[in-house]
Amino acid sequence: MKPGLDYGAAFKDACLAGIIAFLIFGLLLGYETQQTLTNQIILVPRTMLLAGVVAIVVIGRFLINLWSAHRAQTLKTAPTKTTNPLLLKLEAQAGPAFLIAAVLFPAIVIIANGELQSSRYLVDLGILLLTYVMLGWGLNVVVGLAGLLDLGYVAFYAVGAYTYALLATTLVKLPGLEWLAPWMFWICLPVSGLLAALWGVILGFPVLRLRGDYLAIVTLAFGEIIRLVLINWVDVTNGGAGISSIPRPTFFGLPFSAADNGFAATFGITFDPMHRIIFLYYVIVALAAVTFIVTLRLRRLPIGRAWEALREDEIACRSLGINTTNTKLTAFSIGAMFGGFAGCFFAARQGFISPESFVFMESAIILAIVVLGGLGSMLGVIIATMVLIGGPEMLRNVESLRLVFGSDFDPTKYRMLILGIGMVLIMIWKPRGLISTREPTVTLGKKAQAISGDFVKEGHG
């Protein structure tokens, strides 16, 4: 037995976890309700399923206890670790590499499939992933750089979406403004971002003195307030019925239709509905690229260094003469602005929005992307989005899973379960996220010395 590893204590804790799992899942998984031919409901025991789940919990808890003890012992005896230069270089080159891959993705998919229509699923999946990447980078400004825990980020997403939907469906009906119809998306895009930024400032003022759990509660309430307003303000938002027939974006005035003034006829190509999908894909690529570039640029400016100082220690930040009020408000407003841009794009892509698209779970998923990827890490957001959003979608097409779990198995139904398991594993394996290494924005020497998450206590910084 290795010194420092108490197998007996680990086994006792695993057995306790098994007992708790049995009490929790005893009725949920231990029995199945079935209806007989006489319309009677009977309980059918599922002993093997319950025993299997309890066994998995016991074995998993035992292995986690051993791994945690071994890790704690290793950290005590191991020398001070230095940052992996390869990881730091990968983080620095993530932006250009991701942009190149995103630009070439539709061409690669179309060449591989041989035609446009068969490539629609993958292109749509790319649009979904890029939307969440953009949302993750926007929330990363608030949570990762400024250290302000925001659980109501979906509210700014909703503000951007409803701004475009309301403007696009009402302005074009006014006399003399019909000519704006082809340009509504490009007009409403900056307006959506600015209005979302305004709401970010409105949220920022009441929470200037709050941090940690208290800030999370207030931002959570703000997100729910926005959703309830959208449901109950029926005269403006149409309530739970949502807003439909939202105008589609055009190629700078050229609609994606088979008409003579359409995109295909103007450029002399055969009309295909996939032209609009590919155009939307490159629009979100451009928006995500702008988010990435602006975030990196702001991080190197005085305001970005003020965000990082606020994240590390607010009292020390005040002692340095930094205006924490302006610092917090700029973080909320800029992060909200990117959320507004993404919301405007979401409404234009879907053509229909309703309050059900902006529930708290969306905020939780975006926050999970930021936390699991690593606070402040741009590359981490990309990786976490691929795993949490793209993973369940790709598992949908794995036929071998249906052979094991049945023909009706759909991994997307277990999306939240996969999310929860992923969060638990990451918090055990990498408590500070997948990418916990940061490169300082300002250095005194010629060579920057990266900051590793191993030098900072968990829950700080």
Tab-separated table of C-alpha atoms in Angstrom:
chain	number	residue	atom	x	y	z
A	1	MET	CA	0.000	0.000	0.000
A	2	LYS	CA	1.338	3.382	-0.927
A	3	PRO	CA	1.886	5.737	1.990
A	4	GLY	CA	-0.858	8.318	2.260
A	5	LEU	CA	-3.500	6.193	0.462
A	6	ASP	CA	-6.128	4.871	2.891
A	7	TYR	CA	-7.972	2.184	0.963
A	8	GLY	CA	-10.224	1.393	3.898
A	9	ALA	CA	-11.498	4.957	4.228
A	10	ALA	CA	-11.939	5.189	0.454
A	11	PHE	CA	-13.999	1.969	0.444
A	12	LYS	CA	-16.195	3.121	3.342
A	13	ASP	CA	-16.890	6.426	1.595
A	14	ALA	CA	-17.726	4.558	-1.624
A	15	CYS	CA	-20.165	2.287	0.230
A	16	LEU	CA	-21.826	5.337	1.798
A	17	ALA	CA	-22.197	6.849	-1.673
A	18	GLY	CA	-23.748	3.569	-2.844
A	19	ILE	CA	-26.295	3.643	-0.021
A	20	ILE	CA	-27.234	7.224	-0.880
A	21	ALA	CA	-27.549	6.273	-4.559
A	22	PHE	CA	-29.810	3.348	-3.611
A	23	LEU	CA	-32.080	5.610	-1.571
A	24	ILE	CA	-32.268	8.187	-4.360
A	25	PHE	CA	-32.722	5.840	-7.319
A	26	GLY	CA	-34.624	3.078	-5.513
A	27	LEU	CA	-38.018	4.307	-6.693
A	28	LEU	CA	-36.866	6.241	-9.749
A	29	LEU	CA	-35.029	3.368	-11.419
A	30	GLY	CA	-35.963	0.350	-9.306
A	31	TYR	CA	-39.516	0.187	-10.619
A	32	GLU	CA	-41.215	0.810	-13.941
A	33	THR	CA	-44.907	1.560	-14.365
A	34	GLN	CA	-46.735	-0.496	-16.981
A	35	GLN	CA	-50.348	-0.519	-18.085
A	36	THR	CA	-52.114	-3.869	-18.355
A	37	LEU	CA	-54.814	-4.859	-20.826
A	38	THR	CA	-57.433	-3.976	-18.203
A	39	ASN	CA	-55.993	-0.431	-17.925
A	40	GLN	CA	-54.457	-1.141	-14.535
A	41	ILE	CA	-51.108	0.388	-13.585
A	42	ILE	CA	-48.644	-2.089	-12.123
A	43	LEU	CA	-45.087	-1.714	-10.870
A	44	VAL	CA	-42.466	-3.907	-12.514
A	45	PRO	CA	-39.183	-4.189	-10.590
A	46	ARG	CA	-35.940	-3.449	-12.423
A	47	THR	CA	-33.481	-4.978	-9.995
A	48	MET	CA	-30.577	-5.381	-12.394
A	49	LEU	CA	-30.751	-1.769	-13.589
A	50	LEU	CA	-30.801	-0.447	-10.014
A	51	ALA	CA	-27.957	-2.759	-9.001
A	52	GLY	CA	-25.914	-1.666	-12.006
A	53	VAL	CA	-26.350	2.031	-11.230
A	54	VAL	CA	-25.431	1.534	-7.553
A	55	ALA	CA	-22.381	-0.536	-8.558
A	56	ILE	CA	-21.238	2.198	-10.952
A	57	VAL	CA	-21.601	4.806	-8.181
A	58	VAL	CA	-19.632	2.694	-5.686
A	59	ILE	CA	-16.816	1.872	-8.090
A	60	GLY	CA	-16.660	5.421	-9.447
A	61	ARG	CA	-16.588	6.955	-5.966
A	62	PHE	CA	-13.853	4.537	-4.862
A	63	LEU	CA	-11.666	5.375	-7.861
A	64	ILE	CA	-12.238	9.107	-7.376
A	65	ASN	CA	-11.193	8.856	-3.717
A	66	LEU	CA	-8.002	7.011	-4.642
A	67	TRP	CA	-7.200	9.458	-7.422
A	68	SER	CA	-7.833	12.481	-5.182
A	69	ALA	CA	-5.578	11.106	-2.449
A	70	HIS	CA	-2.858	10.273	-4.961
A	71	ARG	CA	-3.122	13.732	-6.520
A	72	ALA	CA	-2.910	15.468	-3.139
A	73	GLN	CA	0.178	13.431	-2.250
A	74	THR	CA	1.787	14.173	-5.619
A	75	LEU	CA	1.233	17.914	-5.295
A	76	LYS	CA	2.929	17.910	-1.885
A	77	THR	CA	6.059	16.128	-3.086
A	78	ALA	CA	6.288	17.360	-6.683
A	79	PRO	CA	8.573	20.292	-7.515
A	80	THR	CA	7.120	23.600	-8.640
A	81	LYS	CA	5.665	23.143	-12.096
A	82	THR	CA	6.318	25.446	-14.968
A	83	THR	CA	3.907	26.218	-17.716
A	84	ASN	CA	4.007	24.039	-20.806
A	85	PRO	CA	5.327	26.289	-23.599
A	86	LEU	CA	3.488	24.196	-26.201
A	87	LEU	CA	0.160	24.917	-24.506
A	88	LEU	CA	0.970	28.619	-24.316
A	89	LYS	CA	1.875	28.673	-28.011
A	90	LEU	CA	-1.317	26.805	-28.879
A	91	GLU	CA	-3.363	29.352	-26.931
A	92	ALA	CA	-1.706	32.223	-28.798
A	93	GLN	CA	-2.336	30.660	-32.219
A	94	ALA	CA	-5.860	29.466	-31.466
A	95	GLY	CA	-7.525	32.508	-32.983
A	96	PRO	CA	-5.964	32.406	-36.475
A	97	ALA	CA	-6.176	28.611	-36.662
A	98	PHE	CA	-9.818	28.611	-35.608
A	99	LEU	CA	-10.651	31.349	-38.121
A	100	ILE	CA	-8.973	29.493	-40.988
A	101	ALA	CA	-10.730	26.246	-40.068
A	102	ALA	CA	-14.082	28.039	-39.797
A	103	VAL	CA	-13.706	29.724	-43.182
A	104	LEU	CA	-12.755	26.481	-44.935
A	105	PHE	CA	-15.321	24.296	-43.163
A	106	PRO	CA	-18.249	24.695	-45.640
A	107	ALA	CA	-16.003	24.075	-48.637
A	108	ILE	CA	-14.572	20.925	-47.052
A	109	VAL	CA	-18.042	19.624	-46.156
A	110	ILE	CA	-19.470	20.329	-49.614
A	111	ILE	CA	-16.514	18.682	-51.369
A	112	ALA	CA	-16.771	15.648	-49.085
A	113	ASN	CA	-20.523	15.231	-49.672
A	114	GLY	CA	-20.438	16.160	-53.324
A	115	GLU	CA	-23.479	18.470	-53.254
A	116	LEU	CA	-24.962	21.379	-51.330
A	117	GLN	CA	-28.184	19.913	-49.913
A	118	SER	CA	-26.547	16.904	-48.270
A	119	SER	CA	-24.181	19.283	-46.463
A	120	ARG	CA	-26.928	21.271	-44.751
A	121	TYR	CA	-26.861	19.374	-41.438
A	122	LEU	CA	-23.147	19.932	-40.869
A	123	VAL	CA	-23.316	23.583	-41.918
A	124	ASP	CA	-26.265	24.129	-39.549
A	125	LEU	CA	-24.262	22.428	-36.807
A	126	GLY	CA	-21.361	24.767	-37.552
A	127	ILE	CA	-23.690	27.769	-37.194
A	128	LEU	CA	-24.924	26.456	-33.839
A	129	LEU	CA	-21.389	25.888	-32.546
A	130	LEU	CA	-20.175	29.317	-33.648
A	131	THR	CA	-23.183	30.970	-32.000
A	132	TYR	CA	-22.321	29.375	-28.660
A	133	VAL	CA	-18.633	30.173	-29.137
A	134	MET	CA	-19.553	33.826	-29.616
A	135	LEU	CA	-21.821	33.766	-26.565
A	136	GLY	CA	-19.064	32.105	-24.548
A	137	TRP	CA	-16.528	34.742	-25.560
A	138	GLY	CA	-19.013	37.487	-24.673
A	139	LEU	CA	-19.673	36.034	-21.214
A	140	ASN	CA	-15.939	35.449	-20.807
A	141	VAL	CA	-15.492	39.233	-20.651
A	142	VAL	CA	-17.759	39.411	-17.604
A	143	VAL	CA	-16.865	36.169	-15.830
A	144	GLY	CA	-13.388	35.279	-17.068
A	145	LEU	CA	-11.749	38.703	-17.281
A	146	ALA	CA	-13.671	40.821	-14.746
A	147	GLY	CA	-14.517	37.991	-12.345
A	148	LEU	CA	-18.223	38.924	-12.104
A	149	LEU	CA	-20.445	35.851	-11.876
A	150	ASP	CA	-23.365	36.415	-14.263
A	151	LEU	CA	-26.223	33.884	-14.331
A	152	GLY	CA	-28.552	36.050	-16.404
A	153	TYR	CA	-26.558	36.388	-19.611
A	154	VAL	CA	-29.402	34.956	-21.659
A	155	ALA	CA	-31.342	38.190	-20.941
A	156	PHE	CA	-29.007	40.161	-23.236
A	157	TYR	CA	-29.335	37.396	-25.823
A	158	ALA	CA	-33.111	37.876	-25.640
A	159	VAL	CA	-32.848	41.675	-25.876
A	160	GLY	CA	-30.887	41.400	-29.117
A	161	ALA	CA	-33.281	38.852	-30.592
A	162	TYR	CA	-36.455	40.761	-29.729
A	163	THR	CA	-34.953	44.061	-30.851
A	164	TYR	CA	-34.426	42.716	-34.336
A	165	ALA	CA	-37.743	40.853	-34.410
A	166	LEU	CA	-39.794	43.882	-33.325
A	167	LEU	CA	-38.016	46.393	-35.538
A	168	ALA	CA	-37.955	44.156	-38.582
A	169	THR	CA	-41.650	43.294	-38.360
A	170	THR	CA	-42.961	46.802	-37.598
A	171	LEU	CA	-40.793	49.352	-39.387
A	172	VAL	CA	-41.300	47.845	-42.823
A	173	LYS	CA	-45.088	48.195	-42.385
A	174	LEU	CA	-44.891	51.962	-41.913
A	175	PRO	CA	-45.712	54.114	-44.953
A	176	GLY	CA	-42.618	55.166	-46.841
A	177	LEU	CA	-40.268	52.710	-45.100
A	178	GLU	CA	-40.922	49.633	-47.245
A	179	TRP	CA	-37.544	50.107	-48.948
A	180	LEU	CA	-35.832	49.266	-45.655
A	181	ALA	CA	-36.991	45.635	-45.784
A	182	PRO	CA	-33.907	44.185	-47.549
A	183	TRP	CA	-31.577	46.104	-45.213
A	184	MET	CA	-33.305	45.494	-41.883
A	185	PHE	CA	-30.787	42.950	-40.589
A	186	TRP	CA	-27.803	45.205	-41.215
A	187	ILE	CA	-29.613	48.175	-39.673
A	188	CYS	CA	-30.834	46.274	-36.621
A	189	LEU	CA	-27.574	44.429	-35.927
A	190	PRO	CA	-25.746	47.410	-34.359
A	191	VAL	CA	-28.987	48.623	-32.752
A	192	SER	CA	-29.444	45.231	-31.059
A	193	GLY	CA	-25.912	45.331	-29.699
A	194	LEU	CA	-26.271	48.887	-28.401
A	195	LEU	CA	-29.610	48.190	-26.692
A	196	ALA	CA	-28.196	45.045	-25.085
A	197	ALA	CA	-25.201	47.072	-23.878
A	198	LEU	CA	-27.606	49.632	-22.400
A	199	TRP	CA	-29.371	46.880	-20.485
A	200	GLY	CA	-25.958	45.660	-19.330
A	201	VAL	CA	-25.346	49.082	-17.788
A	202	ILE	CA	-28.835	49.026	-16.245
A	203	LEU	CA	-28.021	45.674	-14.646
A	204	GLY	CA	-24.579	46.870	-13.580
A	205	PHE	CA	-25.738	49.813	-11.473
A	206	PRO	CA	-27.729	47.837	-8.855
A	207	VAL	CA	-24.966	45.235	-8.399
A	208	LEU	CA	-21.960	47.537	-8.001
A	209	ARG	CA	-21.487	46.499	-4.367
A	210	LEU	CA	-22.196	42.797	-4.875
A	211	ARG	CA	-19.816	39.947	-5.543
A	212	GLY	CA	-19.852	36.168	-5.518
A	213	ASP	CA	-23.091	34.393	-4.631
A	214	TYR	CA	-25.034	37.617	-4.082
A	215	LEU	CA	-24.148	38.856	-7.561
A	216	ALA	CA	-25.140	35.494	-9.041
A	217	ILE	CA	-28.570	35.653	-7.378
A	218	VAL	CA	-29.271	39.179	-8.652
A	219	THR	CA	-28.186	38.401	-12.221
A	220	LEU	CA	-30.269	35.217	-12.141
A	221	ALA	CA	-33.278	37.286	-11.078
A	222	PHE	CA	-32.585	39.779	-13.875
A	223	GLY	CA	-32.675	37.031	-16.473
A	224	GLU	CA	-35.963	35.712	-15.106
A	225	ILE	CA	-37.456	39.231	-15.022
A	226	ILE	CA	-36.675	39.705	-18.711
A	227	ARG	CA	-38.228	36.353	-19.573
A	228	LEU	CA	-41.399	37.082	-17.579
A	229	VAL	CA	-41.697	40.499	-19.209
A	230	LEU	CA	-41.501	38.853	-22.621
A	231	ILE	CA	-44.271	36.445	-21.630
A	232	ASN	CA	-46.643	38.965	-20.039
A	233	TRP	CA	-46.169	42.063	-22.230
A	234	VAL	CA	-48.444	40.568	-24.852
A	235	ASP	CA	-49.205	43.818	-26.672
A	236	VAL	CA	-45.553	44.234	-27.651
A	237	THR	CA	-43.929	40.797	-27.571
A	238	ASN	CA	-47.009	38.688	-28.443
A	239	GLY	CA	-46.451	36.768	-25.194
A	240	GLY	CA	-45.836	33.045	-25.236
A	241	ALA	CA	-46.936	32.807	-28.870
A	242	GLY	CA	-43.712	34.541	-29.883
A	243	ILE	CA	-42.968	36.515	-33.024
A	244	SER	CA	-43.047	34.795	-36.393
A	245	SER	CA	-42.376	35.775	-40.007
A	246	ILE	CA	-39.175	37.587	-39.046
A	247	PRO	CA	-37.481	38.844	-42.262
A	248	ARG	CA	-34.488	36.840	-43.395
A	249	PRO	CA	-31.112	38.536	-43.912
A	250	THR	CA	-30.158	39.497	-47.439
A	251	PHE	CA	-26.816	39.756	-49.174
A	252	PHE	CA	-26.633	43.527	-48.736
A	253	GLY	CA	-30.020	44.025	-50.348
A	254	LEU	CA	-30.094	40.926	-52.590
A	255	PRO	CA	-32.634	38.372	-51.302
A	256	PHE	CA	-31.869	34.660	-51.442
A	257	SER	CA	-34.792	33.812	-53.699
A	258	ALA	CA	-35.382	32.534	-57.214
A	259	ALA	CA	-36.606	35.968	-58.376
A	260	ASP	CA	-34.842	37.967	-61.070
A	261	ASN	CA	-33.478	40.383	-58.469
A	262	GLY	CA	-32.276	37.582	-56.219
A	263	PHE	CA	-28.739	36.617	-55.245
A	264	ALA	CA	-28.471	33.695	-57.676
A	265	ALA	CA	-29.813	35.623	-60.702
A	266	THR	CA	-27.589	38.627	-59.989
A	267	PHE	CA	-24.419	36.528	-59.943
A	268	GLY	CA	-25.532	34.209	-62.735
A	269	ILE	CA	-25.648	30.968	-60.743
A	270	THR	CA	-28.321	28.326	-60.253
A	271	PHE	CA	-30.639	29.044	-57.351
A	272	ASP	CA	-30.234	26.812	-54.316
A	273	PRO	CA	-31.731	27.312	-50.806
A	274	MET	CA	-28.322	26.396	-49.368
A	275	HIS	CA	-26.952	29.768	-50.504
A	276	ARG	CA	-28.746	31.444	-47.588
A	277	ILE	CA	-27.487	28.854	-45.088
A	278	ILE	CA	-23.888	29.291	-46.220
A	279	PHE	CA	-24.291	33.073	-46.099
A	280	LEU	CA	-25.609	32.874	-42.531
A	281	TYR	CA	-22.653	30.672	-41.648
A	282	TYR	CA	-20.163	33.270	-42.823
A	283	VAL	CA	-22.107	36.022	-41.048
A	284	ILE	CA	-21.684	34.247	-37.691
A	285	VAL	CA	-18.032	33.569	-38.572
A	286	ALA	CA	-17.538	37.308	-39.044
A	287	LEU	CA	-19.365	38.129	-35.813
A	288	ALA	CA	-17.342	35.569	-33.862
A	289	ALA	CA	-14.106	36.893	-35.366
A	290	VAL	CA	-15.032	40.455	-34.367
A	291	THR	CA	-15.791	39.242	-30.837
A	292	PHE	CA	-12.432	37.470	-30.641
A	293	ILE	CA	-10.392	40.382	-31.980
A	294	VAL	CA	-12.147	43.016	-29.870
A	295	THR	CA	-11.794	40.924	-26.715
A	296	LEU	CA	-8.069	40.368	-27.247
A	297	ARG	CA	-7.535	44.039	-28.023
A	298	LEU	CA	-9.475	45.212	-24.985
A	299	ARG	CA	-7.574	42.797	-22.769
A	300	ARG	CA	-4.314	44.562	-23.659
A	301	LEU	CA	-5.737	48.030	-23.117
A	302	PRO	CA	-5.929	49.725	-19.686
A	303	ILE	CA	-9.577	48.725	-19.345
A	304	GLY	CA	-8.668	45.063	-19.836
A	305	ARG	CA	-5.933	45.243	-17.211
A	306	ALA	CA	-8.441	46.914	-14.899
A	307	TRP	CA	-10.814	43.974	-15.417
A	308	GLU	CA	-8.112	41.514	-14.470
A	309	ALA	CA	-7.140	43.576	-11.421
A	310	LEU	CA	-10.793	43.621	-10.356
A	311	ARG	CA	-10.984	39.865	-10.781
A	312	GLU	CA	-7.920	39.216	-8.628
A	313	ASP	CA	-8.690	41.575	-5.724
A	314	GLU	CA	-11.247	44.382	-5.672
A	315	ILE	CA	-9.734	46.038	-2.578
A	316	ALA	CA	-6.278	46.120	-4.128
A	317	CYS	CA	-7.875	47.381	-7.336
A	318	ARG	CA	-9.390	50.323	-5.455
A	319	SER	CA	-6.102	51.051	-3.716
A	320	LEU	CA	-4.432	51.432	-7.112
A	321	GLY	CA	-6.842	54.237	-7.983
A	322	ILE	CA	-8.914	52.224	-10.448
A	323	ASN	CA	-12.540	53.303	-10.735
A	324	THR	CA	-14.266	49.998	-9.991
A	325	THR	CA	-17.668	51.438	-10.888
A	326	ASN	CA	-16.662	52.201	-14.460
A	327	THR	CA	-14.731	48.947	-14.655
A	328	LYS	CA	-17.755	46.838	-13.730
A	329	LEU	CA	-20.125	48.776	-15.957
A	330	THR	CA	-17.864	48.454	-18.994
A	331	ALA	CA	-17.522	44.709	-18.415
A	332	PHE	CA	-21.286	44.238	-18.202
A	333	SER	CA	-22.014	46.476	-21.179
A	334	ILE	CA	-19.387	45.019	-23.539
A	335	GLY	CA	-20.275	41.439	-22.646
A	336	ALA	CA	-23.963	42.255	-23.109
A	337	MET	CA	-23.260	43.881	-26.478
A	338	PHE	CA	-21.806	40.648	-27.868
A	339	GLY	CA	-24.828	38.792	-26.493
A	340	GLY	CA	-27.089	41.268	-28.312
A	341	PHE	CA	-25.279	40.681	-31.595
A	342	ALA	CA	-25.704	36.921	-31.170
A	343	GLY	CA	-29.388	37.366	-30.321
A	344	CYS	CA	-30.003	39.435	-33.449
A	345	PHE	CA	-28.359	36.735	-35.548
A	346	PHE	CA	-30.386	34.026	-33.782
A	347	ALA	CA	-33.685	35.753	-34.595
A	348	ALA	CA	-32.656	36.303	-38.221
A	349	ARG	CA	-31.624	32.685	-38.626
A	350	GLN	CA	-34.678	31.116	-36.965
A	351	GLY	CA	-37.345	33.420	-38.366
A	352	PHE	CA	-39.325	32.807	-35.170
A	353	ILE	CA	-38.576	33.518	-31.508
A	354	SER	CA	-40.453	32.989	-28.254
A	355	PRO	CA	-39.623	33.313	-24.534
A	356	GLU	CA	-38.979	29.552	-24.377
A	357	SER	CA	-35.756	30.127	-26.307
A	358	PHE	CA	-34.315	32.277	-23.500
A	359	VAL	CA	-34.743	30.241	-20.337
A	360	PHE	CA	-32.240	30.036	-17.480
A	361	MET	CA	-30.829	26.777	-18.812
A	362	GLU	CA	-29.292	28.679	-21.723
A	363	SER	CA	-27.412	30.903	-19.273
A	364	ALA	CA	-26.277	27.811	-17.380
A	365	ILE	CA	-24.953	26.175	-20.551
A	366	ILE	CA	-23.067	29.306	-21.627
A	367	LEU	CA	-21.596	29.686	-18.131
A	368	ALA	CA	-20.612	26.005	-18.133
A	369	ILE	CA	-18.793	26.548	-21.438
A	370	VAL	CA	-16.793	29.414	-19.932
A	371	VAL	CA	-16.019	27.623	-16.656
A	372	LEU	CA	-15.152	24.255	-18.161
A	373	GLY	CA	-13.017	25.854	-20.850
A	374	GLY	CA	-11.076	27.908	-18.318
A	375	LEU	CA	-11.877	31.397	-17.079
A	376	GLY	CA	-10.305	33.952	-19.380
A	377	SER	CA	-9.270	31.396	-22.012
A	378	MET	CA	-10.433	31.918	-25.588
A	379	LEU	CA	-9.235	28.486	-26.698
A	380	GLY	CA	-10.946	26.862	-23.732
A	381	VAL	CA	-14.319	28.271	-24.821
A	382	ILE	CA	-13.871	26.701	-28.270
A	383	ILE	CA	-12.989	23.285	-26.849
A	384	ALA	CA	-15.805	23.336	-24.281
A	385	THR	CA	-18.337	24.326	-26.956
A	386	MET	CA	-17.243	21.469	-29.190
A	387	VAL	CA	-17.671	19.020	-26.298
A	388	LEU	CA	-20.864	20.292	-24.655
A	389	ILE	CA	-22.783	21.397	-27.762
A	390	GLY	CA	-21.244	19.423	-30.593
A	391	GLY	CA	-20.742	16.193	-28.627
A	392	PRO	CA	-24.420	15.228	-28.158
A	393	GLU	CA	-25.188	16.221	-31.754
A	394	MET	CA	-22.430	14.027	-33.139
A	395	LEU	CA	-23.428	11.125	-30.868
A	396	ARG	CA	-26.851	11.253	-32.516
A	397	ASN	CA	-25.266	9.789	-35.671
A	398	VAL	CA	-23.344	6.971	-33.969
A	399	GLU	CA	-25.334	3.905	-34.993
A	400	SER	CA	-23.439	1.576	-32.637
A	401	LEU	CA	-25.028	3.323	-29.653
A	402	ARG	CA	-28.488	2.302	-30.861
A	403	LEU	CA	-27.346	-1.310	-31.028
A	404	VAL	CA	-26.389	-1.121	-27.354
A	405	PHE	CA	-29.175	1.078	-25.913
A	406	GLY	CA	-31.988	0.351	-28.371
A	407	SER	CA	-33.300	1.841	-31.603
A	408	ASP	CA	-35.108	4.667	-29.775
A	409	PHE	CA	-31.945	5.952	-28.071
A	410	ASP	CA	-31.360	9.678	-28.631
A	411	PRO	CA	-28.256	11.166	-26.971
A	412	THR	CA	-29.696	14.683	-27.152
A	413	LYS	CA	-32.281	13.661	-24.553
A	414	TYR	CA	-29.395	13.104	-22.145
A	415	ARG	CA	-27.742	16.420	-22.955
A	416	MET	CA	-28.022	17.771	-19.414
A	417	LEU	CA	-26.827	14.470	-17.963
A	418	ILE	CA	-23.751	14.621	-20.201
A	419	LEU	CA	-23.277	18.259	-19.179
A	420	GLY	CA	-23.449	17.369	-15.485
A	421	ILE	CA	-21.043	14.447	-15.806
A	422	GLY	CA	-18.635	16.617	-17.777
A	423	MET	CA	-18.704	19.352	-15.149
A	424	VAL	CA	-18.055	16.868	-12.336
A	425	LEU	CA	-15.137	15.252	-14.160
A	426	ILE	CA	-13.568	18.575	-15.129
A	427	MET	CA	-13.898	19.974	-11.611
A	428	ILE	CA	-12.133	16.861	-10.287
A	429	TRP	CA	-9.457	16.634	-12.961
A	430	LYS	CA	-8.917	20.307	-13.851
A	431	PRO	CA	-10.591	22.500	-11.198
A	432	ARG	CA	-9.622	25.720	-13.004
A	433	GLY	CA	-10.845	24.547	-16.414
A	434	LEU	CA	-9.310	22.846	-19.426
A	435	ILE	CA	-7.025	25.800	-20.178
A	436	SER	CA	-5.923	27.325	-16.879
A	437	THR	CA	-2.715	28.920	-18.163
A	438	ARG	CA	-2.755	32.639	-18.930
A	439	GLU	CA	-0.217	34.866	-20.587
A	440	PRO	CA	0.176	38.251	-18.852
A	441	THR	CA	-1.105	41.174	-20.880
A	442	VAL	CA	1.798	43.413	-19.775
A	443	THR	CA	5.347	42.343	-18.952
A	444	LEU	CA	8.435	44.222	-17.846
A	445	GLY	CA	10.915	41.872	-19.477
A	446	LYS	CA	11.398	40.869	-23.085
A	447	LYS	CA	9.969	37.398	-22.560
A	448	ALA	CA	6.524	36.874	-21.047
A	449	GLN	CA	6.322	34.361	-18.201
A	450	ALA	CA	2.971	32.607	-18.335
A	451	ILE	CA	0.810	32.371	-15.237
A	452	SER	CA	-0.198	28.828	-14.380
A	453	GLY	CA	-3.372	28.023	-12.530
A	454	ASP	CA	-1.337	25.765	-10.238
A	455	PHE	CA	0.102	28.821	-8.506
A	456	VAL	CA	-3.311	30.148	-7.513
A	457	LYS	CA	-5.573	28.606	-4.906
A	458	GLU	CA	-8.862	27.262	-6.193
A	459	GLY	CA	-11.629	29.789	-5.849
A	460	HIS	CA	-9.254	32.729	-6.037
A	461	GLY	CA	-8.168	34.731	-9.040
